[in-house]
Coordinates of C-alpha atoms and ligand atoms in Angstrom, one line a residue:
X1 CA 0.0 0.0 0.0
X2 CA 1.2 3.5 -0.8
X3 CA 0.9 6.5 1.7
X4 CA 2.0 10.3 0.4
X5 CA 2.1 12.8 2.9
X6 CA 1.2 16.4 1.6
X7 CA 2.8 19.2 3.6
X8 CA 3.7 22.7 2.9
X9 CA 6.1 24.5 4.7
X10 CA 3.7 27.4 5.2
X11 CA 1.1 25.7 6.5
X12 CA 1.8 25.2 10.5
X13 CA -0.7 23.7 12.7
X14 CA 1.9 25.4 16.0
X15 CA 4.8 25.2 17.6
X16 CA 4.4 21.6 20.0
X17 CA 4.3 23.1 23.7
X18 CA 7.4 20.5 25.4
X19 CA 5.2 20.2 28.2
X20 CA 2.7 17.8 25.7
X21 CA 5.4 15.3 27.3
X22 CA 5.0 15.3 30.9
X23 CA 3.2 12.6 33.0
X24 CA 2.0 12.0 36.1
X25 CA 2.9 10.1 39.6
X26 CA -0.1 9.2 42.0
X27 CA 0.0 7.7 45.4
X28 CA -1.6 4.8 43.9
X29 CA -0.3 1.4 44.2
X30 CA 3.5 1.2 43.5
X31 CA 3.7 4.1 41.4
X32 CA 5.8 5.8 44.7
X33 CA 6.0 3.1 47.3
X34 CA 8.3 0.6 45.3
X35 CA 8.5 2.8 42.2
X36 CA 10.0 6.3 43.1
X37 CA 10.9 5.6 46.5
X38 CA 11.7 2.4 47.9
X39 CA 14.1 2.8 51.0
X40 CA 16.4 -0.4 51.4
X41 CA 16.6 -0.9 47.7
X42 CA 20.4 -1.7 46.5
X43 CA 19.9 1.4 44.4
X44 CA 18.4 3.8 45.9
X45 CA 20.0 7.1 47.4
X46 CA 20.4 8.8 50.8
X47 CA 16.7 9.7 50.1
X48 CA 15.3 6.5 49.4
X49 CA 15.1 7.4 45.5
X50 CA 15.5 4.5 43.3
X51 CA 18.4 5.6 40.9
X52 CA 17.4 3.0 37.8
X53 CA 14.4 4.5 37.9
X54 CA 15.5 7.9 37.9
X55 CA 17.5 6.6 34.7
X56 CA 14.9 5.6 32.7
X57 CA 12.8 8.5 33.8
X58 CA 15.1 11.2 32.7
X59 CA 16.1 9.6 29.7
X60 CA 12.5 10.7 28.7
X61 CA 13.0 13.5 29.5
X62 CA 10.0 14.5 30.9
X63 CA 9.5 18.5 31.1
X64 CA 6.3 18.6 34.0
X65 CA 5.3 15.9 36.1
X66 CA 1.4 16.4 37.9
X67 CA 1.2 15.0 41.1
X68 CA -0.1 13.5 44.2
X69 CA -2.9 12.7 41.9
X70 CA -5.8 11.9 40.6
X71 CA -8.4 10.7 42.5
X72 CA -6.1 10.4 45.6
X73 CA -5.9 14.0 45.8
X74 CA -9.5 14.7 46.6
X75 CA -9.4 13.2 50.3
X76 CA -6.0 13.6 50.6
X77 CA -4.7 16.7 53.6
X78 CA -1.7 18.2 52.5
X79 CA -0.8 19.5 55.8
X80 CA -0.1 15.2 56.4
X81 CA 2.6 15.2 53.7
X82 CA 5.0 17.5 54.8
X83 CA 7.6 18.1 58.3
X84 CA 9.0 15.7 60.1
X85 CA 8.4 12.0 58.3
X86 CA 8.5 10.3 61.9
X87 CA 5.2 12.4 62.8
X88 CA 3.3 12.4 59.8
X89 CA 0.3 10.8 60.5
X90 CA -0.7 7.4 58.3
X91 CA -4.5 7.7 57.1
X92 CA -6.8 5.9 55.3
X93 CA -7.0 6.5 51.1
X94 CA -10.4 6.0 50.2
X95 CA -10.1 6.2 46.6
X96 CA -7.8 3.3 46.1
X97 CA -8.9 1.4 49.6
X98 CA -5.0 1.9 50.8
X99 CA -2.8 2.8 53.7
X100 CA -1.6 6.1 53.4
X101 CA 1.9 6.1 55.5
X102 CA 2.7 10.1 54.1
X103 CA 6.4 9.2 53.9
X104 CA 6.9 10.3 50.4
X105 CA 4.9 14.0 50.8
X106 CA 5.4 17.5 49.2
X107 CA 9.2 18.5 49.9
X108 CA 10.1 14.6 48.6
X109 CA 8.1 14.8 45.4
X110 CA 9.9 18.4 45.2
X111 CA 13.6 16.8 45.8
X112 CA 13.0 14.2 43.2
X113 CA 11.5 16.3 40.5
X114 CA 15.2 18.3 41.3
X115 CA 16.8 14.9 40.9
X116 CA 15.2 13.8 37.6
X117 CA 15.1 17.6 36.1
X118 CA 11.7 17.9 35.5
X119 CA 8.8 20.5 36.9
X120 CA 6.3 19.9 39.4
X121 CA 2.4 20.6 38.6
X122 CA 0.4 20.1 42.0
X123 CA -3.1 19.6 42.6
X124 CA -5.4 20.6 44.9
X125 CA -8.1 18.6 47.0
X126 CA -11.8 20.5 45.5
X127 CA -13.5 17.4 46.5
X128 CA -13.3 17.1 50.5
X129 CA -11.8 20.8 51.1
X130 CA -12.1 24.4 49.8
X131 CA -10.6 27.7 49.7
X132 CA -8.7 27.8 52.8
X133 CA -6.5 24.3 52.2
X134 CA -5.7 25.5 49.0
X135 CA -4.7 28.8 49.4
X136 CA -2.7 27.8 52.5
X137 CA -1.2 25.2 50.3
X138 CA 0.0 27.8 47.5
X139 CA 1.5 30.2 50.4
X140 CA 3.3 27.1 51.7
X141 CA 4.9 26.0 49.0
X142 CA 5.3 29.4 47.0
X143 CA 6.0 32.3 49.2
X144 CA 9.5 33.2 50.1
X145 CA 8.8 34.0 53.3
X146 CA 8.1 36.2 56.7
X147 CA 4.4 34.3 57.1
X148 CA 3.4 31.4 59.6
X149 CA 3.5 28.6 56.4
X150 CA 6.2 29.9 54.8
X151 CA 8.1 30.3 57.5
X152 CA 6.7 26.6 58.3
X153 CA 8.1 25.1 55.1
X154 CA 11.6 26.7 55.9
X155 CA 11.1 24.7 59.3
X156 CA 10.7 21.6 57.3
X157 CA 14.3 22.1 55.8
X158 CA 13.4 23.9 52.4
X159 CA 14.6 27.7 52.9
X160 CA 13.8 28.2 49.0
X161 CA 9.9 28.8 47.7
X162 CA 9.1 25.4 45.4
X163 CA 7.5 28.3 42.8
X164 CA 5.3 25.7 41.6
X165 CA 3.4 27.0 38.4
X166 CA 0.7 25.4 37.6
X167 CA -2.1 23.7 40.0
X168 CA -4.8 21.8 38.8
X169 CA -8.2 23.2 40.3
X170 CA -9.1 19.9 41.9
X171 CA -9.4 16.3 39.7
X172 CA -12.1 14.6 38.1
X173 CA -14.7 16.5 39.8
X174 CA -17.8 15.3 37.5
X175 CA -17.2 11.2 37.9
X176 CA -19.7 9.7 40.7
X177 CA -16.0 7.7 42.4
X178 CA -14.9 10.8 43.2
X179 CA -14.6 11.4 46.8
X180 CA -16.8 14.8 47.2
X181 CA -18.0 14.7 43.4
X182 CA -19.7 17.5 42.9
X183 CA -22.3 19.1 40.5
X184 CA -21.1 21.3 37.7
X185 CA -22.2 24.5 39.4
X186 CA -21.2 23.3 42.5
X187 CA -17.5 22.7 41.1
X188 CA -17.7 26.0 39.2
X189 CA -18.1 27.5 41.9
X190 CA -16.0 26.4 44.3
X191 CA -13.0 26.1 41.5
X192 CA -13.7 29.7 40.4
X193 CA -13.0 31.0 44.0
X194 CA -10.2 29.2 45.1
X195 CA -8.9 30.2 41.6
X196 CA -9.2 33.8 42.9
X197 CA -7.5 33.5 45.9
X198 CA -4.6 32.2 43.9
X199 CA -4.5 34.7 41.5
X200 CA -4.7 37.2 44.6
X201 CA -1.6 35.7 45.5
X202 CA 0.0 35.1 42.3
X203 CA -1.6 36.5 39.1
X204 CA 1.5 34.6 37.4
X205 CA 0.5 31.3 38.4
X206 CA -1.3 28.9 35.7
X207 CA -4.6 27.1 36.8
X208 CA -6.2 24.2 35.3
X209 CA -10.0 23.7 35.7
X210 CA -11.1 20.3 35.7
X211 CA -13.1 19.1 32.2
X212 CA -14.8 15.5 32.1
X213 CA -13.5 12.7 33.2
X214 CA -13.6 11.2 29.3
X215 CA -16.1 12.2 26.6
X216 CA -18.4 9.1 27.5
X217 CA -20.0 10.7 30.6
X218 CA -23.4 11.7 30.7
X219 CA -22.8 15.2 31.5
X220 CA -20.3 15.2 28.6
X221 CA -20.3 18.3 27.2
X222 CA -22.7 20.1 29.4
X223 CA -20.2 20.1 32.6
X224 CA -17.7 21.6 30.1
X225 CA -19.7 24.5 29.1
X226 CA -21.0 25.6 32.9
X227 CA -17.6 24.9 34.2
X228 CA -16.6 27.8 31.7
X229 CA -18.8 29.8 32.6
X230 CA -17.7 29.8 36.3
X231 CA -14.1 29.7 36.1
X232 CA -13.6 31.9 32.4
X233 CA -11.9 34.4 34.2
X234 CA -9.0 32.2 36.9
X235 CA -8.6 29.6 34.1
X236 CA -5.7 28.9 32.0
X237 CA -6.4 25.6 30.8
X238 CA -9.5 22.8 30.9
X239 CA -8.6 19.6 31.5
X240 CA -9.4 16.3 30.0
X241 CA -9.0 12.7 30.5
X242 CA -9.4 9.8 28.3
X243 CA -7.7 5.8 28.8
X244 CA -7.9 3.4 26.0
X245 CA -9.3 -0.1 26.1
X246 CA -9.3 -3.5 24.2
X247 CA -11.9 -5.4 25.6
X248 CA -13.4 -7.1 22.4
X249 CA -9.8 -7.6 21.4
X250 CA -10.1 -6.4 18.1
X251 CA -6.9 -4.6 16.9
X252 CA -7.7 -2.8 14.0
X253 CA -10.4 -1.1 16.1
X254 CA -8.4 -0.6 19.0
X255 CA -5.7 0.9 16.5
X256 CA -8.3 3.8 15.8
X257 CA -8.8 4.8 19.2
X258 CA -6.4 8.5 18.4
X259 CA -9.8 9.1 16.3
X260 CA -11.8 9.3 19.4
X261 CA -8.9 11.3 21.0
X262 CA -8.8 13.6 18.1
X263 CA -12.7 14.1 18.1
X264 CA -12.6 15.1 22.4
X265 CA -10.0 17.2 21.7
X266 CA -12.3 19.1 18.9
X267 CA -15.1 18.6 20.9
X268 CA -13.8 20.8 23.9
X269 CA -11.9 22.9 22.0
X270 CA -15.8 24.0 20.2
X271 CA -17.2 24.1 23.5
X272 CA -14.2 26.7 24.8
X273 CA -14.6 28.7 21.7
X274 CA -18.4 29.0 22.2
X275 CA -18.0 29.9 25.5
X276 CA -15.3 32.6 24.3
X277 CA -17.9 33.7 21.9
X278 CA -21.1 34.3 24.8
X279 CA -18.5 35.8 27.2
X280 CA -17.4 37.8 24.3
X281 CA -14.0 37.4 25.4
X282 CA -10.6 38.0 23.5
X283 CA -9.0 35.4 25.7
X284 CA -8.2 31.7 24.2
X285 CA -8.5 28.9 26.7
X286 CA -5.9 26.4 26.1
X287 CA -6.1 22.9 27.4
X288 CA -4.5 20.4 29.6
X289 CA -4.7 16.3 28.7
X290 CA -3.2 15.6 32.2
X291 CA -4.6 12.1 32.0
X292 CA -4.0 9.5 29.3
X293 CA -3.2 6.6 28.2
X294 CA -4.2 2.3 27.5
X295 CA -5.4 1.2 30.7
X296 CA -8.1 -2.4 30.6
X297 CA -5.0 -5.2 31.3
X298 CA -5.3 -5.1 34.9
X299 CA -8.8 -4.8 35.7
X300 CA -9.7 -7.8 36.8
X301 CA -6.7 -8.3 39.1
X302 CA -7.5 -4.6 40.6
X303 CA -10.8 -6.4 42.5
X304 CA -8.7 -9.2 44.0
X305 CA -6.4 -7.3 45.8
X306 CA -6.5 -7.0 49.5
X307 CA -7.5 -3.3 50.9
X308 CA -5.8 -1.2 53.3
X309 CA -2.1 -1.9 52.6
X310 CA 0.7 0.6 51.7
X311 CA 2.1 -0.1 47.7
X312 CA -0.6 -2.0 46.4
X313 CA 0.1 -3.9 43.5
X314 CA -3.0 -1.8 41.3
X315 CA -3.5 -0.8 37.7
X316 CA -0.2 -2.7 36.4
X317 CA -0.6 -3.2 33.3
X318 CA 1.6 -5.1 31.2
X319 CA 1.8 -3.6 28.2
X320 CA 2.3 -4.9 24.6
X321 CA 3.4 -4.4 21.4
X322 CA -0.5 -3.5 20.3
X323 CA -0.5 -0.8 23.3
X324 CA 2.6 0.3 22.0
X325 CA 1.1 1.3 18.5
X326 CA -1.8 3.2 20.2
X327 CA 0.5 5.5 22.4
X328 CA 2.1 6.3 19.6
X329 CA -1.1 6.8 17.6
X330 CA -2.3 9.0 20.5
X331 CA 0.6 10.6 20.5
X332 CA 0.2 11.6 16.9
X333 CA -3.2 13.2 18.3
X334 CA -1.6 15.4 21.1
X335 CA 0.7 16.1 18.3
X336 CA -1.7 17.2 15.9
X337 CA -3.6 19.3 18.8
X338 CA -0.8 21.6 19.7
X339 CA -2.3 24.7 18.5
X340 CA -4.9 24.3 21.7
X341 CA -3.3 21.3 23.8
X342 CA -0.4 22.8 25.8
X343 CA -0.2 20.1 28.3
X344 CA -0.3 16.3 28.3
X345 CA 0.7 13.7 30.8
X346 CA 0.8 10.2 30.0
X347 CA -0.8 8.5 33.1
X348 CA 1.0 7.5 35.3
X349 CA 4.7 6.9 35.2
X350 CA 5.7 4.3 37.0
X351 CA 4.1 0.1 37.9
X352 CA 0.7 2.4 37.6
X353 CA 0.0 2.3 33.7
X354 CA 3.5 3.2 33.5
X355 CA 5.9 3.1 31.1
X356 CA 8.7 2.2 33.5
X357 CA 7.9 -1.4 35.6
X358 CA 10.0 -2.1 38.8
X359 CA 10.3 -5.4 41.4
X360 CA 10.9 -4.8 44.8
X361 CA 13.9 -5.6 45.6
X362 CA 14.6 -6.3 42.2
X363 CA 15.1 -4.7 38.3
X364 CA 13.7 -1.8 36.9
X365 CA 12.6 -2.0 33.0
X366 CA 11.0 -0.2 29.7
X367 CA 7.4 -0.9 29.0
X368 CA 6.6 -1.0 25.5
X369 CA 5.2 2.3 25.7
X370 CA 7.8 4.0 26.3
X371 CA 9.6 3.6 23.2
X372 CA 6.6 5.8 21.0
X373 CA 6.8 8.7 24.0
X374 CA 10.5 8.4 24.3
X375 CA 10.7 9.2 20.1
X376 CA 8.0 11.7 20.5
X377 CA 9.2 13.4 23.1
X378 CA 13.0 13.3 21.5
X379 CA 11.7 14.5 18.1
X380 CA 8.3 16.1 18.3
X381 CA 9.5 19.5 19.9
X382 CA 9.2 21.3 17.0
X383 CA 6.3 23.3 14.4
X384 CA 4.1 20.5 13.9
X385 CA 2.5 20.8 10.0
X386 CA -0.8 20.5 8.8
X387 CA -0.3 17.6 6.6
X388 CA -2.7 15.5 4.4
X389 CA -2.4 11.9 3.5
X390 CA -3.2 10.0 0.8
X391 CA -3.6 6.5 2.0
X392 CA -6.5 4.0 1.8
X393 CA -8.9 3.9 5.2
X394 CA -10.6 1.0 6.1
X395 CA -14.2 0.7 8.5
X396 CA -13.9 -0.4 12.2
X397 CA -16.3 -1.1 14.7
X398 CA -16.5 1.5 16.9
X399 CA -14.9 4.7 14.9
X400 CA -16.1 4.6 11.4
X401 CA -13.5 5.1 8.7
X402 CA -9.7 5.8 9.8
X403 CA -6.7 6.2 7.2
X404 CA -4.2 2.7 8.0
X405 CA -1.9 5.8 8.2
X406 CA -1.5 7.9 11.6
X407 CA 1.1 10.6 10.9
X408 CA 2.8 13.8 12.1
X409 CA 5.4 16.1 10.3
X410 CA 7.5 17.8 12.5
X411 CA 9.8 20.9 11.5
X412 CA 12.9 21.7 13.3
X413 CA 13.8 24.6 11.4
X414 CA 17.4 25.4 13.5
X415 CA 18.2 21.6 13.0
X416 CA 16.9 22.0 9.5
X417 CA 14.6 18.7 9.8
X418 CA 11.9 17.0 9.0
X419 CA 11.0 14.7 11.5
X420 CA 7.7 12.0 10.1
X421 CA 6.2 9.6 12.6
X422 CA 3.9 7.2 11.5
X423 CA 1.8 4.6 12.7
X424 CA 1.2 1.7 9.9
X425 CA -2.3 0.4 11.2
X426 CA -2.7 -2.2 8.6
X427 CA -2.2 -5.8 9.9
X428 CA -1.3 -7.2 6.7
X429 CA 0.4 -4.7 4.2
X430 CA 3.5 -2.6 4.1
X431 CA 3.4 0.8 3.5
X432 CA 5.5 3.1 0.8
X433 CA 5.9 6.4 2.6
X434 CA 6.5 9.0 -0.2
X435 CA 6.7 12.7 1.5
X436 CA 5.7 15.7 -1.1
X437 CA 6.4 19.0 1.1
X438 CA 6.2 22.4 -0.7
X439 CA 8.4 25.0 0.1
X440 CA 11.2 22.1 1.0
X441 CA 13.9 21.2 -1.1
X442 CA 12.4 18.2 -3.6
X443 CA 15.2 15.6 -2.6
X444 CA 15.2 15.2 1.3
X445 CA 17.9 13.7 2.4
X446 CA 16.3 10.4 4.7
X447 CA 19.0 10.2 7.7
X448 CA 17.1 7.9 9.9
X449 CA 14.3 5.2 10.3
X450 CA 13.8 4.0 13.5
X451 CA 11.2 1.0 13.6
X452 CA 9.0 -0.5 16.3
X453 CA 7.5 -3.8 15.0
X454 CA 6.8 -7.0 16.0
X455 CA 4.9 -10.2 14.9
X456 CA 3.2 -11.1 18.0
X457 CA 0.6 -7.8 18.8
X458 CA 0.4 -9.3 22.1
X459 CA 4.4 -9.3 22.8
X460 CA 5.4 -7.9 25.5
X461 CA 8.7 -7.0 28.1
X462 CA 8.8 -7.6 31.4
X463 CA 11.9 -8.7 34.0
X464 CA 13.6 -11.2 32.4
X465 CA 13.4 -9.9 28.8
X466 CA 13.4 -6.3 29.2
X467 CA 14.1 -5.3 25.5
X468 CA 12.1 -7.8 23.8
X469 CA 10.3 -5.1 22.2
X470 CA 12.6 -1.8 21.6
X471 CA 12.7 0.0 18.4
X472 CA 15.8 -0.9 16.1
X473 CA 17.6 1.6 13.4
X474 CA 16.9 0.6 10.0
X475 CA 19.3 0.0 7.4
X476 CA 18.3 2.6 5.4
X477 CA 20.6 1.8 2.2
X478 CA 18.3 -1.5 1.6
X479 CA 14.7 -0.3 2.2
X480 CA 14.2 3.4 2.3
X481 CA 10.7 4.6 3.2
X482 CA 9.1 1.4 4.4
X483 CA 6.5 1.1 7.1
X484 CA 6.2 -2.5 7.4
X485 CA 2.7 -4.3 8.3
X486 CA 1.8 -3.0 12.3
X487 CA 4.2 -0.9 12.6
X488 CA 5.5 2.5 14.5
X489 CA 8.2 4.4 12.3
X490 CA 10.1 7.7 13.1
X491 CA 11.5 8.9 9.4
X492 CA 14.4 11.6 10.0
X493 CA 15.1 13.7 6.8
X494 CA 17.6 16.5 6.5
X495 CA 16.9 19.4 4.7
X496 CA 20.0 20.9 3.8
Ligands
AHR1 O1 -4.8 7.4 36.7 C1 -5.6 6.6 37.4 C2 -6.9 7.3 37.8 O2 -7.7 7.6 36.7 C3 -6.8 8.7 38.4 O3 -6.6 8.6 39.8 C4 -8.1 9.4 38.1 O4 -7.9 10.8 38.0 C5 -8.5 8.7 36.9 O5 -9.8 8.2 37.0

């Protein structure tokens, strides 16, 4: 099968905001009880910080990581998390039925994000608290100093302000599991004050407003709208959220799931704009996919696991080679998106629908996963163009018609590069990638093809063969342009 890419040089979709690549670590299962932190660990630091998996994290380099969750967050008191770790108090999690021991709390999460070199994005409990938690929480982490929680946090051994810069407004505020769910007026509300009081503070700082929990709840796109209409003026972003399934076990399907990604993403962006229009507004409201990713495998196993314990073993998914070529599909999506998606995180990032897997005790390894976000997020900081493909589609059963091509162009201009990943959703066929880009030099110069593929959809890594799936570099003198049959590809062309 042949696929040609149109592109013009001219036409720019944006300029991919690096924070599309940041991710998100919950206190949730082992994602920081055996994953970040795990105290007598052979490789872990003076701080309990497993170095391996410090590694693989900032080899992904991963500009903004959102934390301490998720539906933790929303019966979660922050005041618990931080001074002395002997007399933090250990409280019940009712969102994932665990033992909360606080050990790994705000200044920790800080430390580490200095360790790894990425950005913290904090957010705040909307669901059991209000104004005054919130506020109190900003001044504690953000204010230099001279005030009772500022002074407090020097206390707690950090002299410097975090200067934290974005905070969600609360998470998932519209789903019925959440612990003090609320109504969309009710959330509006509440979010639209405690985004004042920030401001107040800090008209500097960047505040998400929580969207819908995916674009298959009932008050899908309703909440959207009055949530707007509340918050228009605090807001910098709306969030959304979305995880990917396989259920029926139909791959080709499953394959066009960056469809029903691309069709939210449109979906809230209309409902922002209309919004925009009523509140006759000149500002644009930008948003925030803080929550994505594949997320079915472990399901089952979730219900049989005991409650009340510290580090869980929840939501580990073992991802395969099929999961693989939907991140990087979705991917693609964010990609595409990046005139009005300014923020992603790929949920979460470690044992919890991770990309990185550890054992207690034990190894530390790459998910198939993170091969796509470790490409995208190499390659895909640059002007992303508004292509157009010409490629056969084929009919699936739950998104009509999708191209068997998924594809982004990316422009580095001071590299001088053109930078095409593509997802080759057929099963069966290889693809011919021809690339006709106006305003380029005709003869690009193809400098690299680096190819995820396997056989088996349903391969997978896992401890004792790590980097059974991990993209290889193609010989490029033998077959030059070729996508073969379920496939991720990264084509690298220089220009000059
Ligand atoms: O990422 C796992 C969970 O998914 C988060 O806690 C919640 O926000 C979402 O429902």
């Amino acid at each position: 099968m042949k696929c040609t890419v149109h592109a013009s040089k001219n036409f720019v979709i944006g300029t991919a905001d690096k924070r599309l690549f940041s991710s998100f670590v919950e206190q949730l299962g082992r994602c920081v009880y055996g994953g970040l932190y795990e105290k007598d660990h052979p490789l872990s630091d003076e701080d309990g910080l497993r170095s391996d998996v410090i590694k693989l994290v900032k080899d992904l380099d991963i500009p903004m990581v959102r934390f301490p969750g998720g539906n933790y967050v929303s019966n979660h008191r922050w005041e618990d998390s931080v001074g002395p770790i002997d007399e933090r108090p250990v409280r019940l999690d009712l969102a994932w039925k665990a033992l909360d021991p606080n050990t790994f709390g705000i200044k920790e999460f800080i430390d580490w994000c200095k360790k790894v070199g990425t950005e913290p994005m904090m957010a705040l409990n909307l669901g059991t608290r209000g104004i005054d938690a919130a506020k109190d929480l900003v001044e504690y982490c953000n204010h230099p100093g001279g005030t009772a929680l500022s002074d407090l946090r020097k206390s707690h051994g950090s002299e410097a302000p975090y200067n934290i810069k974005m905070w969600c407004l609360g998470n998932e505020m519209d789903g019925p599991w959440q612990v003090g769910h609320k109504t969309a007026d009710e959330y509006g509300r509440l979010a639209a004050e405690v985004g004042k009081a920030i401001k107040l503070f800090d008209p500097s700082l960047e505040l998400v407003a929580c969207g819908s929990s995916n674009s298959d709840m009932p008050t899908f796109p309703s909440w959207e709208e009055t949530v707007l209409e509340h918050t228009w003026e605090v807001a910098d972003y709306l969030s959304l959220h979305m995880y990917f399934r396989n259920d029926e076990n139909d791959a080709e399907t499953f394959l066009a799931s960056s469809k029903k990604m691309d069709q939210f993403i449109e979906t809230v962006v209309h409902v922002c704009d209309y919004v925009q229009a009523k509140k006759r507004s000149k500002k644009t409201m930008y948003l925030s996919f803080d929550e994505w990713n594949v997320w079915f495998h472990s399901n089952e196993q979730d219900k049989t696991e005991p409650k009340w314990n510290v580090g869980k073993h929840l939501l580990e998914d073992v991802y395969t080679f099929e999961d693989a070529l939907v991140v990087g599909c979705l991917l693609n999506s964010l990609l595409r998106h990046c005139d009005r998606v300014k923020v992603a995180c790929l949920a979460q990032l470690v044992n919890v629908i991770a990309p990185i897997m550890t054992e207690e005790g034990g190894p530390s390894w790459a998910q198939t996963i993170y091969w796509p976000f470790y490409y995208a997020s190499k390659y895909g900081r640059g002007e992303v163009l508004d292509i157009r493909l010409d490629v056969p589609t084929y009919k699936n059963h739950h998104y009509g018609e999708v191209p068997y091509a998924d594809a982004v162009l990316v422009y580095h201009a001071e590299e001088q590069e053109l930078d095409l990943f593509v997802v080759n959703r057929s099963l069966d066929e290889t693809m011919e990638i021809s690339l006709d880009a106006i305003g380029f030099p005709t003869q690009l110069k193809l400098i690299e093809h680096i190819l995820l593929h396997h056989t088996d959809l349903k391969a997978s890594n896992d401890r004792d063969n790590p980097e059974h799936i991990k993209p290889v570099v193609m010989d490029i003198t033998r077959e030059p342009y070729k996508a073969p049959r379920q496939s991720w590809n990264l084509f690298r062309f220089s220009i000059s």
